[in-house]
PDB file of C-alpha atoms in Angstrom:
ATOM      1  CA  UNK V   1       0.124   0.093   0.014  1.00 43.00           C
ATOM      2  CA  UNK V   2       1.347   3.185  -1.036  1.00 55.00           C
ATOM      3  CA  UNK V   3       2.185   5.891   1.690  1.00 60.00           C
ATOM      4  CA  UNK V   4      -0.195   8.732   2.370  1.00 56.00           C
ATOM      5  CA  UNK V   5       0.778  12.006   4.240  1.00 61.00           C
ATOM      6  CA  UNK V   6      -1.639  14.367   5.397  1.00 61.00           C
ATOM      7  CA  UNK V   7      -1.020  18.393   5.850  1.00 62.00           C
ATOM      8  CA  UNK V   8      -3.100  19.473   9.108  1.00 61.00           C
ATOM      9  CA  UNK V   9      -4.665  22.851   8.665  1.00 63.00           C
ATOM     10  CA  UNK V  10      -6.004  24.970  11.449  1.00 60.00           C
ATOM     11  CA  UNK V  11      -9.974  24.615  12.102  1.00 55.00           C
ATOM     12  CA  UNK V  12     -10.560  27.811  10.621  1.00 56.00           C
ATOM     13  CA  UNK V  13     -11.649  29.145   7.585  1.00 55.00           C
ATOM     14  CA  UNK V  14      -9.209  28.270   4.778  1.00 54.00           C
ATOM     15  CA  UNK V  15     -10.856  31.294   2.504  1.00 51.00           C
ATOM     16  CA  UNK V  16      -8.968  33.826   5.110  1.00 53.00           C
ATOM     17  CA  UNK V  17      -7.572  32.966   8.423  1.00 55.00           C
ATOM     18  CA  UNK V  18      -5.773  29.528   7.027  1.00 60.00           C
ATOM     19  CA  UNK V  19      -4.469  31.408   4.117  1.00 69.00           C
ATOM     20  CA  UNK V  20      -1.000  31.413   5.229  1.00 73.00           C
ATOM     21  CA  UNK V  21      -1.391  27.688   6.513  1.00 76.00           C
ATOM     22  CA  UNK V  22      -2.198  26.730   2.994  1.00 79.00           C
ATOM     23  CA  UNK V  23       0.452  28.213   1.092  1.00 80.00           C
ATOM     24  CA  UNK V  24       3.099  27.010   3.801  1.00 81.00           C
ATOM     25  CA  UNK V  25       1.514  23.448   3.229  1.00 82.00           C
ATOM     26  CA  UNK V  26       1.677  23.869  -0.684  1.00 83.00           C
ATOM     27  CA  UNK V  27       5.233  25.172  -0.505  1.00 82.00           C
ATOM     28  CA  UNK V  28       6.182  21.982   1.855  1.00 83.00           C
ATOM     29  CA  UNK V  29       4.342  20.005  -0.905  1.00 82.00           C
ATOM     30  CA  UNK V  30       6.388  21.267  -3.928  1.00 83.00           C
ATOM     31  CA  UNK V  31       9.479  20.240  -2.285  1.00 84.00           C
ATOM     32  CA  UNK V  32       8.317  16.577  -2.933  1.00 83.00           C
ATOM     33  CA  UNK V  33       7.341  17.287  -6.606  1.00 80.00           C
ATOM     34  CA  UNK V  34       8.540  13.984  -7.894  1.00 81.00           C
ATOM     35  CA  UNK V  35       6.331  12.321  -5.914  1.00 80.00           C
ATOM     36  CA  UNK V  36       2.768  13.508  -7.361  1.00 83.00           C
ATOM     37  CA  UNK V  37       1.150  14.716 -10.552  1.00 86.00           C
ATOM     38  CA  UNK V  38      -1.764  16.832  -9.174  1.00 87.00           C
ATOM     39  CA  UNK V  39      -2.579  19.024  -5.887  1.00 86.00           C
ATOM     40  CA  UNK V  40      -6.257  18.794  -5.323  1.00 87.00           C
ATOM     41  CA  UNK V  41      -7.678  21.360  -2.631  1.00 85.00           C
ATOM     42  CA  UNK V  42     -10.827  20.400  -1.452  1.00 84.00           C
ATOM     43  CA  UNK V  43     -12.640  23.108   0.693  1.00 79.00           C
ATOM     44  CA  UNK V  44     -15.471  22.870   3.000  1.00 70.00           C
ATOM     45  CA  UNK V  45     -18.818  22.618   1.591  1.00 68.00           C
ATOM     46  CA  UNK V  46     -19.865  26.086   2.317  1.00 65.00           C
ATOM     47  CA  UNK V  47     -16.335  27.900   1.362  1.00 74.00           C
ATOM     48  CA  UNK V  48     -16.031  30.738  -1.213  1.00 80.00           C
ATOM     49  CA  UNK V  49     -13.778  29.305  -3.797  1.00 83.00           C
ATOM     50  CA  UNK V  50     -12.454  32.812  -4.874  1.00 83.00           C
ATOM     51  CA  UNK V  51      -9.912  33.469  -2.096  1.00 81.00           C
ATOM     52  CA  UNK V  52      -8.477  30.015  -2.741  1.00 82.00           C
ATOM     53  CA  UNK V  53      -8.077  30.334  -6.184  1.00 82.00           C
ATOM     54  CA  UNK V  54      -6.354  33.854  -5.765  1.00 80.00           C
ATOM     55  CA  UNK V  55      -3.533  32.495  -3.846  1.00 80.00           C
ATOM     56  CA  UNK V  56      -2.071  30.521  -7.015  1.00 79.00           C
ATOM     57  CA  UNK V  57      -2.006  34.058  -8.645  1.00 71.00           C
ATOM     58  CA  UNK V  58      -0.479  36.312  -5.469  1.00 66.00           C
ATOM     59  CA  UNK V  59       2.194  33.918  -4.392  1.00 66.00           C
ATOM     60  CA  UNK V  60       5.108  34.548  -6.222  1.00 62.00           C
ATOM     61  CA  UNK V  61       6.940  31.262  -5.016  1.00 62.00           C
ATOM     62  CA  UNK V  62       3.835  29.016  -5.688  1.00 65.00           C
ATOM     63  CA  UNK V  63       3.207  30.853  -9.018  1.00 62.00           C
ATOM     64  CA  UNK V  64       6.372  29.382 -10.523  1.00 66.00           C
ATOM     65  CA  UNK V  65       5.751  25.902  -9.387  1.00 76.00           C
ATOM     66  CA  UNK V  66       1.969  25.572  -9.666  1.00 81.00           C
ATOM     67  CA  UNK V  67      -0.725  26.927 -11.651  1.00 83.00           C
ATOM     68  CA  UNK V  68      -4.325  26.883 -11.093  1.00 87.00           C
ATOM     69  CA  UNK V  69      -5.903  24.324 -13.349  1.00 91.00           C
ATOM     70  CA  UNK V  70      -9.709  24.406 -12.756  1.00 92.00           C
ATOM     71  CA  UNK V  71     -12.409  25.169 -10.092  1.00 93.00           C
ATOM     72  CA  UNK V  72     -14.592  22.064  -9.858  1.00 95.00           C
ATOM     73  CA  UNK V  73     -18.029  22.272  -8.111  1.00 94.00           C
ATOM     74  CA  UNK V  74     -20.079  19.396  -6.650  1.00 94.00           C
ATOM     75  CA  UNK V  75     -23.795  19.912  -6.850  1.00 92.00           C
ATOM     76  CA  UNK V  76     -26.506  17.963  -4.809  1.00 91.00           C
ATOM     77  CA  UNK V  77     -28.981  17.199  -7.483  1.00 89.00           C
ATOM     78  CA  UNK V  78     -31.625  16.304  -4.938  1.00 88.00           C
ATOM     79  CA  UNK V  79     -31.213  19.479  -2.676  1.00 86.00           C
ATOM     80  CA  UNK V  80     -29.616  22.321  -4.677  1.00 85.00           C
ATOM     81  CA  UNK V  81     -33.007  23.813  -5.501  1.00 81.00           C
ATOM     82  CA  UNK V  82     -33.729  23.796  -1.693  1.00 82.00           C
ATOM     83  CA  UNK V  83     -30.590  25.569  -0.902  1.00 83.00           C
ATOM     84  CA  UNK V  84     -30.787  28.319  -3.831  1.00 83.00           C
ATOM     85  CA  UNK V  85     -34.322  29.050  -2.557  1.00 79.00           C
ATOM     86  CA  UNK V  86     -33.506  29.543   1.081  1.00 76.00           C
ATOM     87  CA  UNK V  87     -32.991  32.926   1.626  1.00 71.00           C
ATOM     88  CA  UNK V  88     -32.876  32.962   5.409  1.00 69.00           C
ATOM     89  CA  UNK V  89     -29.626  34.451   6.971  1.00 64.00           C
ATOM     90  CA  UNK V  90     -28.109  31.159   7.467  1.00 64.00           C
ATOM     91  CA  UNK V  91     -29.865  29.214   4.461  1.00 60.00           C
ATOM     92  CA  UNK V  92     -26.601  28.977   2.509  1.00 66.00           C
ATOM     93  CA  UNK V  93     -28.389  30.584  -0.944  1.00 74.00           C
ATOM     94  CA  UNK V  94     -25.587  32.925  -1.236  1.00 80.00           C
ATOM     95  CA  UNK V  95     -22.761  30.457  -0.740  1.00 85.00           C
ATOM     96  CA  UNK V  96     -24.233  27.634  -2.900  1.00 88.00           C
ATOM     97  CA  UNK V  97     -24.510  30.367  -5.989  1.00 89.00           C
ATOM     98  CA  UNK V  98     -21.191  31.434  -5.623  1.00 89.00           C
ATOM     99  CA  UNK V  99     -19.683  28.120  -5.804  1.00 91.00           C
ATOM    100  CA  UNK V 100     -21.459  27.441  -8.990  1.00 92.00           C
ATOM    101  CA  UNK V 101     -20.598  30.916 -10.394  1.00 92.00           C
ATOM    102  CA  UNK V 102     -16.841  30.180  -9.599  1.00 92.00           C
ATOM    103  CA  UNK V 103     -16.908  26.692 -11.358  1.00 93.00           C
ATOM    104  CA  UNK V 104     -15.179  25.561 -14.514  1.00 93.00           C
ATOM    105  CA  UNK V 105     -16.734  22.246 -14.165  1.00 95.00           C
ATOM    106  CA  UNK V 106     -19.626  21.166 -12.398  1.00 95.00           C
ATOM    107  CA  UNK V 107     -20.718  17.732 -11.104  1.00 95.00           C
ATOM    108  CA  UNK V 108     -24.319  17.247 -10.670  1.00 92.00           C
ATOM    109  CA  UNK V 109     -24.000  14.649  -8.120  1.00 93.00           C
ATOM    110  CA  UNK V 110     -26.410  12.113  -6.322  1.00 92.00           C
ATOM    111  CA  UNK V 111     -28.498  11.548  -9.734  1.00 89.00           C
ATOM    112  CA  UNK V 112     -29.295   8.070  -8.403  1.00 91.00           C
ATOM    113  CA  UNK V 113     -31.760   9.822  -5.876  1.00 89.00           C
ATOM    114  CA  UNK V 114     -33.441  11.718  -8.105  1.00 83.00           C
ATOM    115  CA  UNK V 115     -36.286  10.423 -10.192  1.00 77.00           C
ATOM    116  CA  UNK V 116     -35.848   9.970 -14.286  1.00 70.00           C
ATOM    117  CA  UNK V 117     -38.707  12.527 -14.606  1.00 66.00           C
ATOM    118  CA  UNK V 118     -37.183  14.950 -12.338  1.00 63.00           C
ATOM    119  CA  UNK V 119     -33.775  14.457 -13.861  1.00 59.00           C
ATOM    120  CA  UNK V 120     -35.485  15.344 -17.473  1.00 56.00           C
ATOM    121  CA  UNK V 121     -36.487  18.628 -15.992  1.00 59.00           C
ATOM    122  CA  UNK V 122     -33.267  18.831 -14.569  1.00 52.00           C
ATOM    123  CA  UNK V 123     -31.599  18.763 -17.978  1.00 53.00           C
ATOM    124  CA  UNK V 124     -34.126  20.417 -19.827  1.00 50.00           C
ATOM    125  CA  UNK V 125     -32.923  23.899 -20.224  1.00 43.00           C
ATOM    126  CA  UNK V 126     -36.016  26.497 -20.617  1.00 42.00           C
ATOM    127  CA  UNK V 127     -38.683  23.711 -19.138  1.00 41.00           C
ATOM    128  CA  UNK V 128     -41.527  25.748 -17.627  1.00 40.00           C
ATOM    129  CA  UNK V 129     -41.256  23.131 -14.450  1.00 41.00           C
ATOM    130  CA  UNK V 130     -40.715  25.179 -11.499  1.00 41.00           C
ATOM    131  CA  UNK V 131     -38.175  22.236 -10.573  1.00 45.00           C
ATOM    132  CA  UNK V 132     -35.461  22.641 -13.289  1.00 65.00           C
ATOM    133  CA  UNK V 133     -31.869  22.164 -11.746  1.00 76.00           C
ATOM    134  CA  UNK V 134     -30.111  22.887 -15.108  1.00 76.00           C
ATOM    135  CA  UNK V 135     -31.795  26.115 -16.050  1.00 77.00           C
ATOM    136  CA  UNK V 136     -31.295  27.417 -12.565  1.00 82.00           C
ATOM    137  CA  UNK V 137     -27.690  26.426 -12.845  1.00 87.00           C
ATOM    138  CA  UNK V 138     -27.280  27.993 -16.307  1.00 85.00           C
ATOM    139  CA  UNK V 139     -28.647  31.072 -15.106  1.00 85.00           C
ATOM    140  CA  UNK V 140     -26.016  31.541 -12.629  1.00 89.00           C
ATOM    141  CA  UNK V 141     -23.058  30.059 -14.846  1.00 91.00           C
ATOM    142  CA  UNK V 142     -23.657  29.681 -18.539  1.00 89.00           C
ATOM    143  CA  UNK V 143     -20.192  28.282 -19.377  1.00 90.00           C
ATOM    144  CA  UNK V 144     -19.366  25.543 -17.283  1.00 92.00           C
ATOM    145  CA  UNK V 145     -20.038  22.049 -18.527  1.00 92.00           C
ATOM    146  CA  UNK V 146     -22.379  20.026 -16.408  1.00 92.00           C
ATOM    147  CA  UNK V 147     -21.429  16.109 -15.724  1.00 94.00           C
ATOM    148  CA  UNK V 148     -24.146  13.957 -14.156  1.00 91.00           C
ATOM    149  CA  UNK V 149     -22.934  11.640 -11.438  1.00 94.00           C
ATOM    150  CA  UNK V 150     -23.586   9.004  -8.847  1.00 95.00           C
ATOM    151  CA  UNK V 151     -21.478   9.094  -5.885  1.00 95.00           C
ATOM    152  CA  UNK V 152     -19.139  11.633  -7.533  1.00 94.00           C
ATOM    153  CA  UNK V 153     -17.842   8.905  -9.860  1.00 97.00           C
ATOM    154  CA  UNK V 154     -16.220  10.611 -12.925  1.00 96.00           C
ATOM    155  CA  UNK V 155     -13.451  10.049 -15.494  1.00 97.00           C
ATOM    156  CA  UNK V 156     -10.773  12.229 -14.193  1.00 94.00           C
ATOM    157  CA  UNK V 157      -9.639  13.380 -17.414  1.00 94.00           C
ATOM    158  CA  UNK V 158     -13.060  15.471 -17.426  1.00 96.00           C
ATOM    159  CA  UNK V 159     -11.810  17.427 -14.243  1.00 95.00           C
ATOM    160  CA  UNK V 160      -7.952  17.095 -14.423  1.00 94.00           C
ATOM    161  CA  UNK V 161      -5.616  18.957 -16.705  1.00 92.00           C
ATOM    162  CA  UNK V 162      -8.357  21.349 -17.721  1.00 91.00           C
ATOM    163  CA  UNK V 163      -6.099  24.145 -17.956  1.00 88.00           C
ATOM    164  CA  UNK V 164      -9.352  26.511 -17.641  1.00 87.00           C
ATOM    165  CA  UNK V 165      -6.452  29.324 -16.999  1.00 83.00           C
ATOM    166  CA  UNK V 166      -4.058  28.686 -19.985  1.00 81.00           C
ATOM    167  CA  UNK V 167      -3.310  31.476 -22.075  1.00 70.00           C
ATOM    168  CA  UNK V 168      -2.566  28.973 -24.628  1.00 71.00           C
ATOM    169  CA  UNK V 169      -6.153  27.680 -24.910  1.00 71.00           C
ATOM    170  CA  UNK V 170      -7.292  30.791 -26.985  1.00 69.00           C
ATOM    171  CA  UNK V 171      -9.261  28.437 -29.348  1.00 69.00           C
ATOM    172  CA  UNK V 172     -11.052  26.673 -26.732  1.00 76.00           C
ATOM    173  CA  UNK V 173     -11.776  29.696 -24.600  1.00 75.00           C
ATOM    174  CA  UNK V 174     -13.178  31.348 -27.997  1.00 77.00           C
ATOM    175  CA  UNK V 175     -15.610  28.572 -28.328  1.00 77.00           C
ATOM    176  CA  UNK V 176     -16.415  28.475 -24.758  1.00 76.00           C
ATOM    177  CA  UNK V 177     -17.495  32.517 -24.623  1.00 77.00           C
ATOM    178  CA  UNK V 178     -18.976  32.160 -27.911  1.00 77.00           C
ATOM    179  CA  UNK V 179     -21.470  29.663 -26.895  1.00 71.00           C
ATOM    180  CA  UNK V 180     -22.837  32.138 -24.346  1.00 61.00           C
ATOM    181  CA  UNK V 181     -25.157  34.865 -26.036  1.00 53.00           C
ATOM    182  CA  UNK V 182     -27.468  37.290 -24.278  1.00 46.00           C
ATOM    183  CA  UNK V 183     -26.942  36.167 -20.875  1.00 41.00           C
ATOM    184  CA  UNK V 184     -30.624  37.347 -20.519  1.00 43.00           C
ATOM    185  CA  UNK V 185     -32.545  35.198 -22.677  1.00 43.00           C
ATOM    186  CA  UNK V 186     -29.480  32.771 -24.136  1.00 45.00           C
ATOM    187  CA  UNK V 187     -29.757  34.064 -27.635  1.00 45.00           C
ATOM    188  CA  UNK V 188     -26.515  32.914 -29.372  1.00 46.00           C
ATOM    189  CA  UNK V 189     -24.140  35.179 -31.477  1.00 44.00           C
ATOM    190  CA  UNK V 190     -25.944  36.453 -34.341  1.00 35.00           C
ATOM    191  CA  UNK V 191     -29.519  35.805 -33.180  1.00 39.00           C
ATOM    192  CA  UNK V 192     -31.880  38.712 -32.759  1.00 34.00           C
ATOM    193  CA  UNK V 193     -32.220  40.204 -28.995  1.00 39.00           C
ATOM    194  CA  UNK V 194     -32.947  43.493 -27.607  1.00 38.00           C
ATOM    195  CA  UNK V 195     -31.415  42.765 -24.546  1.00 39.00           C
ATOM    196  CA  UNK V 196     -34.141  44.693 -22.664  1.00 34.00           C
ATOM    197  CA  UNK V 197     -36.412  41.896 -21.533  1.00 34.00           C
ATOM    198  CA  UNK V 198     -36.293  39.157 -18.938  1.00 35.00           C
ATOM    199  CA  UNK V 199     -37.926  35.835 -17.656  1.00 34.00           C
ATOM    200  CA  UNK V 200     -40.228  36.126 -14.454  1.00 33.00           C
ATOM    201  CA  UNK V 201     -41.453  32.642 -13.223  1.00 32.00           C
ATOM    202  CA  UNK V 202     -41.235  30.557 -10.464  1.00 28.00           C
ATOM    203  CA  UNK V 203     -37.980  29.362 -10.391  1.00 30.00           C
ATOM    204  CA  UNK V 204     -36.220  32.726 -10.925  1.00 33.00           C
ATOM    205  CA  UNK V 205     -38.400  34.691  -8.161  1.00 33.00           C
ATOM    206  CA  UNK V 206     -35.891  33.648  -5.333  1.00 37.00           C
ATOM    207  CA  UNK V 207     -32.899  33.755  -7.381  1.00 49.00           C
ATOM    208  CA  UNK V 208     -29.487  35.033  -6.010  1.00 63.00           C
ATOM    209  CA  UNK V 209     -28.993  37.540  -8.434  1.00 79.00           C
ATOM    210  CA  UNK V 210     -25.849  35.617  -9.726  1.00 88.00           C
ATOM    211  CA  UNK V 211     -26.269  35.301 -13.659  1.00 89.00           C
ATOM    212  CA  UNK V 212     -24.035  35.287 -16.634  1.00 92.00           C
ATOM    213  CA  UNK V 213     -23.583  38.439 -19.194  1.00 93.00           C
ATOM    214  CA  UNK V 214     -21.666  38.736 -22.284  1.00 94.00           C
ATOM    215  CA  UNK V 215     -20.591  42.010 -24.141  1.00 96.00           C
ATOM    216  CA  UNK V 216     -18.840  42.262 -27.608  1.00 96.00           C
ATOM    217  CA  UNK V 217     -17.111  44.931 -29.714  1.00 96.00           C
ATOM    218  CA  UNK V 218     -16.242  44.177 -33.447  1.00 96.00           C
ATOM    219  CA  UNK V 219     -13.941  47.094 -33.730  1.00 96.00           C
ATOM    220  CA  UNK V 220     -10.164  46.572 -32.410  1.00 96.00           C
ATOM    221  CA  UNK V 221      -9.353  47.243 -28.637  1.00 97.00           C
ATOM    222  CA  UNK V 222      -6.509  49.811 -27.076  1.00 97.00           C
ATOM    223  CA  UNK V 223      -5.310  47.288 -24.472  1.00 96.00           C
ATOM    224  CA  UNK V 224      -3.945  49.915 -22.265  1.00 96.00           C
ATOM    225  CA  UNK V 225      -7.644  51.202 -21.980  1.00 97.00           C
ATOM    226  CA  UNK V 226      -8.881  47.722 -21.208  1.00 97.00           C
ATOM    227  CA  UNK V 227      -6.443  47.317 -18.501  1.00 96.00           C
ATOM    228  CA  UNK V 228      -7.536  50.597 -17.046  1.00 96.00           C
ATOM    229  CA  UNK V 229     -11.112  49.918 -17.535  1.00 96.00           C
ATOM    230  CA  UNK V 230     -11.082  46.496 -15.729  1.00 95.00           C
ATOM    231  CA  UNK V 231      -8.760  47.749 -12.940  1.00 94.00           C
ATOM    232  CA  UNK V 232     -11.062  50.608 -12.045  1.00 93.00           C
ATOM    233  CA  UNK V 233     -13.774  48.631 -12.522  1.00 93.00           C
ATOM    234  CA  UNK V 234     -12.932  45.771 -10.129  1.00 90.00           C
ATOM    235  CA  UNK V 235     -10.665  47.776  -7.872  1.00 88.00           C
ATOM    236  CA  UNK V 236     -12.462  51.071  -7.302  1.00 81.00           C
ATOM    237  CA  UNK V 237     -16.046  50.316  -8.103  1.00 73.00           C
ATOM    238  CA  UNK V 238     -18.510  48.090  -5.889  1.00 72.00           C
ATOM    239  CA  UNK V 239     -18.751  45.929  -9.090  1.00 72.00           C
ATOM    240  CA  UNK V 240     -15.427  44.336  -7.904  1.00 73.00           C
ATOM    241  CA  UNK V 241     -17.276  42.584  -5.115  1.00 80.00           C
ATOM    242  CA  UNK V 242     -20.084  41.295  -7.296  1.00 88.00           C
ATOM    243  CA  UNK V 243     -18.059  40.159 -10.200  1.00 92.00           C
ATOM    244  CA  UNK V 244     -16.799  36.328  -9.630  1.00 92.00           C
ATOM    245  CA  UNK V 245     -15.489  35.137 -12.938  1.00 92.00           C
ATOM    246  CA  UNK V 246     -14.793  37.123 -16.299  1.00 92.00           C
ATOM    247  CA  UNK V 247     -13.353  35.319 -19.465  1.00 93.00           C
ATOM    248  CA  UNK V 248     -12.935  36.742 -22.758  1.00 94.00           C
ATOM    249  CA  UNK V 249     -11.149  36.783 -26.376  1.00 94.00           C
ATOM    250  CA  UNK V 250      -9.975  40.159 -27.192  1.00 96.00           C
ATOM    251  CA  UNK V 251      -9.164  41.823 -30.584  1.00 96.00           C
ATOM    252  CA  UNK V 252      -6.527  44.084 -30.081  1.00 96.00           C
ATOM    253  CA  UNK V 253      -5.315  47.007 -32.421  1.00 96.00           C
ATOM    254  CA  UNK V 254      -2.319  46.371 -34.615  1.00 94.00           C
ATOM    255  CA  UNK V 255      -1.986  42.659 -33.160  1.00 95.00           C
ATOM    256  CA  UNK V 256      -1.985  39.541 -35.126  1.00 94.00           C
ATOM    257  CA  UNK V 257      -2.867  37.535 -31.725  1.00 94.00           C
ATOM    258  CA  UNK V 258      -5.766  37.044 -29.953  1.00 94.00           C
ATOM    259  CA  UNK V 259      -5.569  38.285 -26.257  1.00 95.00           C
ATOM    260  CA  UNK V 260      -6.966  36.036 -23.520  1.00 93.00           C
ATOM    261  CA  UNK V 261      -8.955  37.337 -20.493  1.00 94.00           C
ATOM    262  CA  UNK V 262      -9.192  35.343 -17.398  1.00 91.00           C
ATOM    263  CA  UNK V 263     -10.455  36.718 -13.952  1.00 91.00           C
ATOM    264  CA  UNK V 264     -11.366  35.641 -10.305  1.00 89.00           C
ATOM    265  CA  UNK V 265     -12.786  38.401  -8.289  1.00 84.00           C
ATOM    266  CA  UNK V 266     -10.554  41.453  -8.406  1.00 86.00           C
ATOM    267  CA  UNK V 267      -7.617  39.669 -10.105  1.00 88.00           C
ATOM    268  CA  UNK V 268      -7.404  39.586 -13.828  1.00 91.00           C
ATOM    269  CA  UNK V 269      -4.705  38.445 -16.567  1.00 91.00           C
ATOM    270  CA  UNK V 270      -4.685  39.558 -20.021  1.00 93.00           C
ATOM    271  CA  UNK V 271      -2.170  37.357 -22.053  1.00 92.00           C
ATOM    272  CA  UNK V 272      -1.202  37.153 -25.724  1.00 92.00           C
ATOM    273  CA  UNK V 273      -2.116  33.958 -27.648  1.00 90.00           C
ATOM    274  CA  UNK V 274      -2.572  32.222 -30.754  1.00 90.00           C
ATOM    275  CA  UNK V 275      -2.846  34.226 -33.887  1.00 93.00           C
ATOM    276  CA  UNK V 276      -6.374  34.915 -35.134  1.00 93.00           C
ATOM    277  CA  UNK V 277      -7.527  32.991 -38.231  1.00 91.00           C
ATOM    278  CA  UNK V 278      -7.230  35.270 -41.335  1.00 90.00           C
ATOM    279  CA  UNK V 279     -10.540  33.766 -42.824  1.00 90.00           C
ATOM    280  CA  UNK V 280     -12.251  34.495 -39.429  1.00 86.00           C
ATOM    281  CA  UNK V 281     -13.948  37.533 -38.210  1.00 90.00           C
ATOM    282  CA  UNK V 282     -12.132  39.411 -35.351  1.00 93.00           C
ATOM    283  CA  UNK V 283     -14.278  40.365 -32.527  1.00 94.00           C
ATOM    284  CA  UNK V 284     -13.679  40.659 -28.967  1.00 96.00           C
ATOM    285  CA  UNK V 285     -16.201  38.957 -26.596  1.00 95.00           C
ATOM    286  CA  UNK V 286     -16.278  39.131 -22.353  1.00 96.00           C
ATOM    287  CA  UNK V 287     -18.325  36.897 -20.445  1.00 94.00           C
ATOM    288  CA  UNK V 288     -18.980  38.285 -16.790  1.00 95.00           C
ATOM    289  CA  UNK V 289     -20.373  35.804 -14.070  1.00 94.00           C
ATOM    290  CA  UNK V 290     -21.733  37.720 -10.958  1.00 92.00           C
ATOM    291  CA  UNK V 291     -24.413  39.475  -9.061  1.00 89.00           C
ATOM    292  CA  UNK V 292     -26.369  42.353 -10.161  1.00 87.00           C
ATOM    293  CA  UNK V 293     -24.617  42.817 -13.269  1.00 90.00           C
ATOM    294  CA  UNK V 294     -25.325  45.946 -15.477  1.00 91.00           C
ATOM    295  CA  UNK V 295     -25.022  44.594 -19.063  1.00 93.00           C
ATOM    296  CA  UNK V 296     -25.485  48.090 -20.630  1.00 95.00           C
ATOM    297  CA  UNK V 297     -22.746  49.408 -18.156  1.00 93.00           C
ATOM    298  CA  UNK V 298     -20.454  46.617 -19.113  1.00 95.00           C
ATOM    299  CA  UNK V 299     -21.113  47.140 -22.845  1.00 96.00           C
ATOM    300  CA  UNK V 300     -20.297  50.618 -22.584  1.00 96.00           C
ATOM    301  CA  UNK V 301     -17.071  49.993 -21.008  1.00 96.00           C
ATOM    302  CA  UNK V 302     -15.824  47.732 -23.279  1.00 97.00           C
ATOM    303  CA  UNK V 303     -16.847  49.995 -26.178  1.00 96.00           C
ATOM    304  CA  UNK V 304     -14.888  52.812 -24.399  1.00 97.00           C
ATOM    305  CA  UNK V 305     -11.841  50.704 -24.823  1.00 97.00           C
ATOM    306  CA  UNK V 306     -12.050  50.788 -28.625  1.00 97.00           C
ATOM    307  CA  UNK V 307      -8.571  51.988 -30.282  1.00 95.00           C
ATOM    308  CA  UNK V 308      -8.523  55.688 -31.790  1.00 88.00           C
ATOM    309  CA  UNK V 309      -6.985  54.065 -34.938  1.00 69.00           C
ATOM    310  CA  UNK V 310      -5.036  50.850 -36.042  1.00 62.00           C
ATOM    311  CA  UNK V 311      -1.072  51.290 -35.409  1.00 57.00           C
ATOM    312  CA  UNK V 312       1.116  50.858 -38.273  1.00 55.00           C
ATOM    313  CA  UNK V 313       2.926  47.802 -38.760  1.00 47.00           C
ATOM    314  CA  UNK V 314       6.062  48.035 -36.106  1.00 50.00           C
ATOM    315  CA  UNK V 315       4.195  50.801 -34.048  1.00 53.00           C
ATOM    316  CA  UNK V 316       4.243  50.628 -30.576  1.00 48.00           C
ATOM    317  CA  UNK V 317       0.685  50.099 -29.286  1.00 47.00           C
TER     318      UNK V 317
END
């Protein structure tokens, strides 16, 4: 039997007071790098994944040895609606919705405890039924793939080596953001939508306010202005508290390469990636997952970053 080593953290919140303990434990693990392939950090059922994920971006020593692969959220198919609808002070609706919002992969677990009839409603996005788990999940996070599981049994290839934050995945990120449309109605790219309507029904009346919103811009962008806009919004304005995840592909003036945007809460990165396909339309698209998102304001912010003119070849952007 192979030897198992456990790192014991203090019995406090891993999101804040145990942060240093977690960093120290990870640094100790990295000294035995030859003994393992992956590090899986499992938080408590009610933890906010954002501060944990940010550790891998903020700690310089860890950042040079470890990379954040993906955030995986386990959803209880039998009880998730109960948690999302419980608006009492200690009901857990906020935490449950946040965990779904942060996810790169969602495991819809305990499907063996749910009838096939309910499962059909669970996965039928757009169902008029008030019991539609997938629709509720999609209203919160429209990007993360959903895997149905029993006792969390899943092919590890679906949740390991996802490379969700890898800038070299420009094509995959482009596909992910393009599969999401309006954010209000689910209209895909090219579909007609005035973005002014809403869906008022029993499944959303007690919603957490967390949803997915996308904005697009066909004109080339000024990368410096994008940095200033995102930095001001996430660091200076209240919106930074309400944006959990952001992801996108940017078309930068004078640059033949896509720029990949990845963000968790107030942290974001803009990195050059693959070259644009000469035959494809160059268009920027950003997807935000968060609470109380104002699509019109986000669109206005993105459009304010349009470059004044295309730089000449070799000109500094």
